[in-house]
Coordinates of C-alpha atoms and ligand atoms in Angstrom, one line a residue:
M1 CA 5.3 -21.1 40.3
A2 CA 3.6 -24.4 40.1
V3 CA 1.9 -24.4 36.1
S4 CA -1.7 -25.0 38.3
D5 CA -1.3 -21.4 39.9
H6 CA -1.3 -19.7 35.9
V7 CA -3.8 -17.5 35.5
G8 CA -6.4 -18.6 33.2
F9 CA -7.6 -17.3 29.8
E10 CA -10.4 -15.3 30.6
E11 CA -8.5 -13.6 33.5
F12 CA -5.7 -12.8 31.2
M13 CA -8.3 -11.5 28.8
E14 CA -9.7 -10.2 31.8
G15 CA -6.5 -7.9 32.6
V16 CA -6.2 -6.6 29.1
K17 CA -9.5 -5.7 28.7
K18 CA -9.0 -3.6 32.3
R19 CA -6.0 -1.9 30.9
N20 CA -7.1 -0.9 27.8
P21 CA -10.6 0.5 28.1
G22 CA -12.4 0.5 25.3
Q23 CA -9.3 -0.5 22.9
T24 CA -12.0 -3.2 20.8
E25 CA -9.6 -3.9 17.9
F26 CA -6.3 -4.5 19.7
I27 CA -8.0 -6.6 22.3
Q28 CA -9.8 -8.6 19.8
A29 CA -6.7 -9.4 18.1
V30 CA -5.0 -10.2 21.3
R31 CA -7.9 -13.0 22.2
E32 CA -7.2 -14.0 18.1
V33 CA -3.1 -14.9 19.4
S34 CA -4.0 -15.9 22.9
E35 CA -6.8 -18.4 22.5
D36 CA -3.9 -20.9 20.6
V37 CA -0.8 -19.5 22.9
F38 CA -2.5 -20.1 26.1
D39 CA -3.3 -23.8 25.2
F40 CA 0.5 -24.3 23.6
I41 CA 2.3 -23.0 26.7
S42 CA 0.1 -24.4 29.4
D43 CA 2.6 -27.1 30.2
K44 CA 5.7 -24.7 29.6
E45 CA 6.8 -23.0 33.2
E46 CA 9.2 -20.9 31.7
Y47 CA 6.5 -18.7 29.6
H48 CA 4.4 -18.5 32.2
E49 CA 7.3 -17.1 35.1
Y50 CA 8.6 -14.7 32.4
Q51 CA 5.1 -13.5 31.4
I52 CA 6.5 -13.5 27.6
L53 CA 2.6 -12.8 26.1
R54 CA 1.4 -10.4 28.7
R55 CA 4.9 -8.6 28.1
I56 CA 4.1 -9.1 24.3
A57 CA 0.6 -7.8 24.7
E58 CA 1.7 -4.7 26.3
P59 CA 3.6 -2.2 23.8
D60 CA 7.4 -1.1 24.4
R61 CA 6.1 2.0 23.5
V62 CA 3.5 4.5 21.5
V63 CA 4.0 7.5 21.1
S64 CA 1.3 9.8 19.6
F65 CA 2.2 13.5 18.4
R66 CA 0.1 16.7 16.8
V67 CA 0.3 17.4 13.3
C68 CA -0.6 20.5 12.0
W69 CA -0.4 21.4 8.2
E70 CA -2.6 24.3 5.9
D71 CA -4.8 22.9 3.1
D72 CA -5.0 25.0 0.1
Q73 CA -7.3 27.8 1.8
N74 CA -5.0 28.0 4.0
N75 CA -7.1 26.6 6.4
I76 CA -4.7 25.4 9.7
R77 CA -5.7 21.5 10.1
V78 CA -4.7 19.2 12.9
Q79 CA -4.5 15.3 13.4
R80 CA -3.0 13.7 15.0
G81 CA 0.0 10.7 14.6
W82 CA 1.1 7.6 16.4
R83 CA 4.0 5.6 16.5
V84 CA 3.6 1.9 18.4
Q85 CA 6.5 0.2 18.6
N86 CA 5.2 -3.3 19.8
N87 CA 8.2 -5.2 20.3
N88 CA 12.0 -6.0 19.4
A89 CA 13.1 -8.6 20.8
I90 CA 13.8 -10.2 16.7
G91 CA 15.1 -6.9 15.1
P92 CA 14.5 -3.5 14.7
Y93 CA 11.2 -2.4 14.9
K94 CA 9.1 -2.6 10.9
G95 CA 5.3 -2.1 10.1
G96 CA 3.7 0.4 8.2
L97 CA 2.1 3.6 8.4
R98 CA -2.0 4.4 7.9
F99 CA -3.5 7.3 6.5
H100 CA -7.3 7.2 7.3
P101 CA -10.0 8.9 8.9
S102 CA -10.7 5.7 10.9
V103 CA -7.6 5.2 12.7
T104 CA -7.3 5.2 16.3
E105 CA -4.8 4.0 19.2
S106 CA -6.2 0.8 19.4
V107 CA -6.2 -0.1 15.5
L108 CA -2.6 0.9 15.4
K109 CA -2.1 -1.5 18.4
F110 CA -3.5 -4.3 17.1
L111 CA -2.0 -3.9 13.7
A112 CA 1.4 -4.1 16.1
F113 CA 0.8 -6.6 17.9
E114 CA -0.2 -8.8 14.9
Q115 CA 2.8 -7.3 13.3
T116 CA 5.1 -8.9 15.6
F117 CA 3.7 -12.4 14.7
K118 CA 3.7 -11.9 11.1
N119 CA 7.6 -10.2 10.9
S120 CA 8.6 -13.6 12.7
L121 CA 7.0 -16.1 10.7
T122 CA 8.8 -14.3 7.7
G123 CA 12.0 -15.6 9.4
L124 CA 13.8 -12.4 9.0
P125 CA 15.1 -10.5 11.2
M126 CA 12.7 -7.7 12.4
G127 CA 10.3 -6.4 15.3
G128 CA 6.9 -5.5 15.2
G129 CA 5.9 -1.7 15.1
K130 CA 2.8 -0.2 13.1
G131 CA 1.9 3.7 12.8
G132 CA -0.4 6.4 10.9
S133 CA -2.9 9.3 11.6
N134 CA -6.6 10.3 11.5
F135 CA -5.6 11.9 8.3
N136 CA -8.1 11.4 5.3
P137 CA -5.9 11.5 1.9
K138 CA -9.3 11.3 -0.2
G139 CA -10.1 14.5 -2.0
K140 CA -6.9 16.1 -1.1
S141 CA -4.3 17.9 -3.6
D142 CA -0.4 16.8 -4.0
H143 CA 0.5 19.8 -2.4
E144 CA -2.3 19.1 1.1
V145 CA -0.9 15.3 0.8
M146 CA 2.8 16.4 0.5
R147 CA 2.2 19.1 3.3
F148 CA 0.6 16.8 5.7
C149 CA 3.4 14.0 5.3
Q150 CA 6.7 16.4 5.5
S151 CA 5.1 17.9 9.0
F152 CA 4.1 13.9 10.0
M153 CA 7.6 13.3 9.6
T154 CA 8.8 16.4 11.4
E155 CA 8.2 14.4 14.3
L156 CA 8.1 10.8 13.5
Y157 CA 11.7 11.3 12.3
R158 CA 13.0 11.3 15.9
H159 CA 11.7 8.4 17.0
V160 CA 12.9 5.9 13.7
G161 CA 15.7 5.2 11.9
D162 CA 17.7 2.2 10.1
D163 CA 18.5 0.4 12.6
V164 CA 15.6 1.3 15.0
D165 CA 12.0 1.7 13.2
I166 CA 11.7 1.4 9.3
P167 CA 8.0 2.3 8.6
A168 CA 6.5 1.6 5.2
G169 CA 3.4 1.9 3.5
D170 CA -0.1 0.5 4.5
I171 CA -3.9 1.9 3.3
G172 CA -4.0 5.9 2.3
V173 CA 0.0 5.6 2.1
G174 CA 1.6 4.6 -1.3
A175 CA 4.6 5.5 -3.6
R176 CA 3.6 9.3 -3.2
E177 CA 3.4 9.4 0.7
I178 CA 6.7 7.4 1.1
G179 CA 8.2 9.6 -1.0
Y180 CA 7.3 12.9 0.7
M181 CA 8.2 11.3 3.8
F182 CA 11.6 10.2 3.1
G183 CA 12.4 13.3 1.1
Q184 CA 12.0 15.3 4.5
Y185 CA 13.1 12.6 6.8
K186 CA 16.1 13.2 4.1
R187 CA 16.5 16.9 4.9
I188 CA 15.7 17.2 8.4
T189 CA 18.4 14.9 8.9
N190 CA 21.4 15.0 5.9
Q191 CA 21.4 11.6 5.7
F192 CA 20.6 8.9 2.9
T193 CA 19.3 5.3 4.7
G194 CA 17.4 3.2 4.1
V195 CA 14.7 4.3 6.9
L196 CA 11.6 3.6 5.2
T197 CA 11.1 0.9 2.6
G198 CA 8.2 1.0 -0.3
K199 CA 10.6 4.0 -1.7
G200 CA 10.5 4.1 -5.6
L201 CA 13.2 2.2 -7.8
E202 CA 15.1 5.7 -8.3
Y203 CA 16.3 6.2 -4.1
G204 CA 16.6 3.0 -3.0
G205 CA 13.4 1.2 -3.7
S206 CA 13.0 -2.5 -4.3
R207 CA 11.6 -4.6 -7.0
V208 CA 8.8 -6.7 -6.6
R209 CA 8.1 -4.4 -3.7
T210 CA 5.1 -2.7 -5.1
E211 CA 3.4 -6.2 -5.7
A212 CA 4.2 -8.6 -3.0
T213 CA 1.4 -8.4 -0.8
G214 CA -1.1 -9.1 -3.2
Y215 CA 1.0 -12.0 -4.7
G216 CA 2.1 -13.6 -1.4
A217 CA -1.4 -13.6 -0.8
V218 CA -2.5 -16.0 -4.2
Y219 CA 1.0 -17.7 -3.0
F220 CA -0.2 -18.6 0.2
A221 CA -4.0 -19.9 -1.6
Q222 CA -1.8 -21.9 -3.6
N223 CA -0.2 -23.9 -1.0
M224 CA -2.8 -24.2 1.4
L225 CA -4.5 -25.9 -1.8
E226 CA -1.7 -27.3 -3.0
Q227 CA -1.1 -29.1 0.4
A228 CA -4.6 -30.6 0.2
G229 CA -4.7 -32.0 -3.3
N230 CA -6.2 -28.9 -4.8
G231 CA -4.7 -26.1 -7.0
M232 CA -5.8 -22.2 -8.2
D233 CA -6.4 -23.3 -12.0
G234 CA -10.0 -22.5 -12.9
K235 CA -11.0 -21.4 -9.3
I236 CA -14.2 -18.5 -9.1
C237 CA -12.1 -16.0 -6.4
V238 CA -13.9 -13.4 -5.2
V239 CA -11.5 -10.3 -3.7
S240 CA -12.4 -6.9 -1.7
G241 CA -10.6 -4.1 -1.9
S242 CA -9.3 -2.1 -4.9
G243 CA -5.4 -0.7 -3.3
N244 CA -2.3 -2.2 -3.7
V245 CA -3.0 -5.6 -1.9
A246 CA -6.2 -6.3 -4.1
T247 CA -5.1 -5.2 -7.7
H248 CA -2.1 -7.4 -7.0
A249 CA -4.1 -10.3 -5.4
V250 CA -6.1 -10.1 -8.8
E251 CA -3.0 -10.0 -11.0
K252 CA -1.2 -13.1 -9.6
I253 CA -4.8 -15.0 -9.7
L254 CA -4.8 -14.3 -13.2
H255 CA -1.7 -15.9 -13.4
L256 CA -2.5 -18.8 -11.8
G257 CA -5.2 -19.8 -13.7
G258 CA -8.1 -18.3 -11.6
K259 CA -10.5 -16.3 -12.4
P260 CA -11.4 -13.2 -10.3
V261 CA -14.9 -11.9 -10.5
T262 CA -15.4 -8.9 -7.7
L263 CA -13.4 -5.9 -6.3
S264 CA -15.0 -3.0 -3.5
D265 CA -14.0 0.2 -2.0
S266 CA -15.4 1.9 0.9
Q267 CA -18.5 2.8 -1.2
G268 CA -19.8 -1.2 -2.6
F269 CA -18.5 -3.8 -4.9
I270 CA -18.2 -4.7 -8.6
H271 CA -19.6 -8.0 -9.9
D272 CA -17.7 -8.9 -13.0
P273 CA -19.6 -12.5 -14.1
D274 CA -17.2 -12.2 -17.1
G275 CA -14.2 -12.2 -14.7
I276 CA -11.8 -9.4 -14.5
D277 CA -9.0 -9.5 -17.0
H278 CA -5.7 -8.0 -17.6
E279 CA -6.7 -5.3 -19.5
K280 CA -10.0 -4.2 -17.5
L281 CA -7.6 -4.8 -13.9
Q282 CA -5.0 -2.1 -16.0
W283 CA -7.8 0.4 -16.2
V284 CA -8.4 -0.1 -12.4
K285 CA -4.9 0.4 -11.5
E286 CA -5.0 4.0 -13.4
H287 CA -8.4 4.5 -12.5
K288 CA -7.2 4.6 -8.9
T289 CA -4.5 5.9 -9.2
R290 CA -4.1 8.8 -11.9
T291 CA -7.6 10.0 -11.5
R292 CA -7.9 8.2 -7.5
G293 CA -11.7 7.6 -9.1
R294 CA -13.8 5.2 -7.7
I295 CA -14.3 1.5 -8.2
S296 CA -17.9 1.8 -9.0
D297 CA -17.0 3.8 -12.1
Y298 CA -15.8 0.4 -13.7
V299 CA -19.7 -0.7 -14.6
T300 CA -19.4 2.7 -17.0
A301 CA -16.3 0.8 -18.4
Y302 CA -17.6 -2.7 -18.8
K303 CA -21.3 -3.0 -19.1
N304 CA -21.5 -6.2 -18.3
A305 CA -20.4 -5.6 -14.6
T306 CA -22.8 -4.8 -11.8
F307 CA -22.3 -2.3 -9.3
H308 CA -23.5 -3.1 -5.4
K309 CA -23.8 0.0 -3.1
G310 CA -22.8 -0.2 0.0
Q311 CA -22.6 -4.0 -0.1
R312 CA -20.0 -6.3 0.5
P313 CA -18.7 -8.8 -2.1
W314 CA -19.2 -12.5 -0.2
G315 CA -22.5 -13.3 -1.6
V316 CA -21.0 -13.9 -4.4
P317 CA -20.3 -17.5 -5.0
C318 CA -17.1 -18.3 -5.1
E319 CA -14.4 -21.1 -4.3
V320 CA -11.6 -18.8 -3.2
A321 CA -12.5 -15.7 -1.2
F322 CA -9.4 -13.1 -0.8
P323 CA -10.7 -10.2 1.8
C324 CA -7.9 -7.4 1.1
A325 CA -9.4 -3.9 2.2
T326 CA -9.6 -3.3 6.3
Q327 CA -10.5 -5.5 9.3
N328 CA -13.1 -6.5 10.5
E329 CA -14.8 -6.6 6.5
L330 CA -15.7 -10.4 6.8
N331 CA -18.4 -11.0 9.7
A332 CA -19.9 -14.7 10.9
E333 CA -22.9 -14.5 8.8
E334 CA -20.7 -13.7 5.5
A335 CA -18.7 -16.4 6.6
R336 CA -21.7 -18.8 6.6
T337 CA -22.5 -17.6 3.5
L338 CA -19.4 -18.1 1.6
V339 CA -19.3 -22.1 3.3
D340 CA -22.8 -22.7 2.1
N341 CA -21.7 -21.2 -1.8
G342 CA -18.8 -23.7 -1.9
C343 CA -15.9 -21.4 -0.5
I344 CA -13.1 -23.9 0.0
A345 CA -10.3 -21.5 0.6
V346 CA -10.0 -18.0 2.2
S347 CA -6.5 -16.3 2.1
E348 CA -6.4 -12.4 3.9
G349 CA -4.7 -10.1 2.1
A350 CA -6.0 -7.4 4.7
N351 CA -4.6 -7.4 8.4
M352 CA -7.5 -9.5 10.8
P353 CA -10.8 -8.7 7.9
T354 CA -12.4 -11.3 9.1
S355 CA -14.4 -11.0 12.7
L356 CA -13.6 -13.5 15.2
D357 CA -16.5 -15.6 15.1
G358 CA -15.8 -15.5 11.1
A359 CA -13.2 -16.9 11.9
H360 CA -14.0 -19.4 14.0
L361 CA -17.2 -20.7 12.0
F362 CA -14.2 -21.2 9.0
R363 CA -12.4 -23.4 10.8
D364 CA -15.5 -25.6 12.2
A365 CA -16.2 -26.0 8.8
K366 CA -12.6 -27.1 7.4
V367 CA -12.4 -24.6 5.0
L368 CA -8.5 -23.5 4.4
F369 CA -8.4 -20.5 6.6
G370 CA -5.0 -18.1 5.5
P371 CA -4.8 -15.6 8.5
G372 CA -3.5 -12.0 7.2
K373 CA -0.3 -12.6 9.8
A374 CA 0.8 -15.3 7.6
A375 CA -1.2 -14.7 4.3
N376 CA -0.1 -11.0 3.5
A377 CA 3.7 -11.4 5.1
G378 CA 5.1 -11.1 1.5
G379 CA 4.6 -7.5 1.9
V380 CA 6.7 -6.9 5.1
A381 CA 9.3 -9.9 3.7
L382 CA 10.2 -7.7 0.8
S383 CA 10.5 -4.5 2.8
G384 CA 12.7 -6.6 4.7
L385 CA 14.8 -7.2 1.3
E386 CA 14.2 -4.0 0.7
M387 CA 16.5 -3.1 4.0
S388 CA 18.8 -6.0 2.9
Q389 CA 19.6 -4.5 -0.4
N390 CA 20.1 -0.7 1.4
S391 CA 22.5 -2.3 3.7
A392 CA 24.6 -3.5 1.2
R393 CA 24.0 -0.6 -1.2
L394 CA 22.8 -2.8 -3.7
S395 CA 19.7 -3.7 -5.8
W396 CA 19.0 -6.8 -6.8
D397 CA 17.6 -7.7 -10.0
E398 CA 13.5 -9.0 -10.5
N399 CA 13.5 -12.6 -11.1
R400 CA 15.9 -12.8 -8.3
L401 CA 13.2 -11.2 -5.6
Q402 CA 10.5 -13.1 -7.4
D403 CA 12.3 -16.2 -6.5
H404 CA 12.3 -15.1 -3.1
L405 CA 9.1 -14.1 -2.6
K406 CA 7.8 -17.4 -3.5
E407 CA 10.3 -19.0 -1.1
V408 CA 9.1 -16.9 1.5
M409 CA 5.9 -17.4 1.5
A410 CA 6.2 -21.5 1.4
G411 CA 8.6 -20.8 4.5
I412 CA 5.6 -19.8 5.8
H413 CA 3.2 -21.9 4.9
E414 CA 5.8 -24.8 5.9
R415 CA 6.1 -23.5 9.2
C416 CA 2.4 -23.2 9.7
L417 CA 2.3 -27.0 9.1
E418 CA 4.9 -27.8 12.0
H419 CA 2.4 -26.4 14.8
G420 CA -1.1 -26.5 13.0
G421 CA -2.0 -30.1 12.1
V422 CA -5.8 -31.1 13.5
A423 CA -5.7 -34.6 15.4
G424 CA -7.5 -37.0 13.8
S425 CA -7.5 -35.4 10.7
D426 CA -5.8 -34.1 7.3
H427 CA -6.6 -31.0 7.8
I428 CA -4.5 -28.0 8.9
D429 CA -5.3 -25.3 11.5
Y430 CA -3.6 -22.4 10.0
V431 CA -4.6 -20.0 12.8
R432 CA -3.3 -22.0 15.4
G433 CA -0.1 -22.9 13.0
S434 CA 0.9 -19.0 12.4
N435 CA 0.4 -17.9 15.9
I436 CA 2.2 -20.5 17.5
A437 CA 5.3 -20.0 15.1
G438 CA 4.9 -16.5 15.0
F439 CA 4.8 -16.7 18.8
V440 CA 7.9 -19.3 19.5
K441 CA 10.6 -17.4 17.9
V442 CA 9.8 -13.6 19.8
A443 CA 9.2 -15.4 22.8
K444 CA 12.6 -17.6 22.7
A445 CA 14.6 -14.5 22.1
M446 CA 13.4 -12.6 25.1
L447 CA 13.7 -15.5 27.2
A448 CA 17.1 -15.2 26.3
Y449 CA 17.0 -11.6 27.1
G450 CA 16.0 -11.8 30.9
V451 CA 13.7 -9.7 32.1
V452 CA 13.6 -6.6 30.3
Ligands
LIG501 P1 -4.7 0.4 -0.5 O1 -4.7 2.1 0.6 O2 -4.2 0.7 -1.3 O3 -6.5 0.4 -0.5 C1 -7.5 -0.1 0.3 C2 -8.5 -0.4 0.2 O4 -9.2 -1.3 0.7 C3 -9.3 0.6 -1.1 O5 -10.1 0.0 -1.8 C4 -10.2 0.9 0.1 O6 -11.6 1.7 -0.2 C5 -10.5 0.1 1.0 N1 -10.7 0.4 2.3 C6 -9.9 1.2 3.2 N2 -10.4 1.3 4.5 C7 -12.1 0.7 4.1 C8 -13.3 0.3 4.8 N3 -12.9 1.3 6.4 N4 -14.1 0.0 4.4 C9 -14.5 -0.7 3.6 N5 -13.1 -0.3 2.6 C10 -12.0 0.1 3.2 O7 -4.3 0.0 1.0 P2 -3.6 -1.5 0.9 O8 -4.2 -2.0 0.0 O9 -2.0 -1.5 0.9 O10 -4.4 -2.6 2.1 C11 -5.1 -3.3 2.5 C12 -5.3 -4.3 3.4 O11 -4.3 -4.9 3.1 C13 -5.5 -3.6 4.4 O12 -6.0 -4.1 5.5 C14 -3.6 -3.8 5.1 O13 -3.2 -3.5 6.7 C15 -2.8 -4.7 4.1 N6 -1.7 -5.0 4.1 C16 -1.3 -4.3 3.2 C17 -0.1 -4.3 2.9 C18 1.3 -3.6 1.9 O14 2.1 -3.9 1.5 N7 0.4 -2.4 1.4 C19 1.0 -5.7 3.8 C20 0.3 -6.7 4.7 C21 -1.5 -6.3 4.9 P3 -11.5 3.5 -0.2 O15 -10.7 3.9 -1.6 O16 -13.2 3.3 -0.6 O17 -10.8 3.5 0.9
LIG502 O1 0.2 -4.9 7.8 C1 1.7 -4.6 6.4 O2 2.8 -5.8 6.5 C2 2.5 -4.2 6.0 N1 1.8 -3.0 5.7 C3 3.8 -3.7 5.6 C4 4.8 -3.4 6.5 C5 5.9 -3.4 5.9 O3 7.0 -2.9 6.5 O4 6.4 -3.3 5.0

């Protein structure tokens, strides 16, 4: 096939849309990556001949299953569970589990697709997967969550394994849920293996895994700022979310001398013009984990802060923004507001929090824009190191792992620079840089395997 005979980009996207009807998040994620990859492979015949991009955009398999459980009132409840195994060209499938009522097959396919490039970027041998359920853990008792997790694992266990597919946490899945699922896996299989990451330290978990995503997103912002001759010190930072990623992002912003002023949840955001300091952050963490409380309660504890019901924090003036809640939580209009208010860098702690036109706007405005697949890869990287420790039956110390995290994030930043240069300027397009660097490693492995 001659290079000129290749299908064009829009034709390719039409095929993706046709094969995945109504799966808007998945189609959005494929478009975002393909915009850059199409351009990169335009003169690379082999990638076309072997249909590499088309194959990465078709999950190896999608497993969907029924999850029945009994609530505290003895009602039988039925949820749907999934595991999307997108690509294992460079290592076993790896990626989190999300429990949230908004979970659909489209959401998990987009996340598994993104994970494939993210895991490649870390430099560690991990393929891409994602799973979860439309189960809503909010308002459920510990015992209800336990029964759900056990039922979920009773099906999932046959699809995963420490050399096959290694799930972890994501929205709605933290230490409690991982504990229940690991317990059930161990019970069914009678094996103590590193089949899940994000485990408790007492049973094979890794130090620094909990903090890694949020810390890593701030290191990535620091790397981008330093590359541009700037730094984090003194920067006003707007953060969305108030879960694992957001709270640890705030912690690292404080370590590096920045001033975080917002947090949010699905009901609104809080703005604290005095800054969220270590003591206030500790209050948030305890409030969220012990009482599973809402971020709005912050303003009863800290009187100078305000709560903005049903709103997102992007209108608060800042220099650096950290979207750390969920997908499509920052649209083009909000991106414009951030730029107009002087925002110079955005580091995505969440997966695809910025809409496609929002991301284009940041690129055109030459904002330092770290997309999720690069900026939030610290979490899965530490999961990779948890797998190494489990295989070696060792537990590494805190300092070593903190150093590893910094090195991994610096390595990802370097890989983005390789392909992210913008002709005629010293600006770096981190979206292009991460898409191409993530793609190349997976593509080369797929070429080595031939048609499988
Ligand atoms: P958590 O469950 O700990 O926290 C999620 C936060 O996001 C909560 O504050 C939640 O608010 C908010 N949120 C969730 N869904 C929505 C929604 N539809 N609209 C508005 N707010 C919402 O999850 P994490 O912190 O672990 O995950 C946050 C993001 O980071 C996700 O995009 C995830 O995929 C990504 N990520 C996580 C990693 C990890 O290691 N945990 C690794 C890499 C990326 P509420 O409580 O009201 O629902
Ligand atoms: O989106 C992500 O990278 C995660 N939720 C973490 C995945 C993992 O396997 O640690």
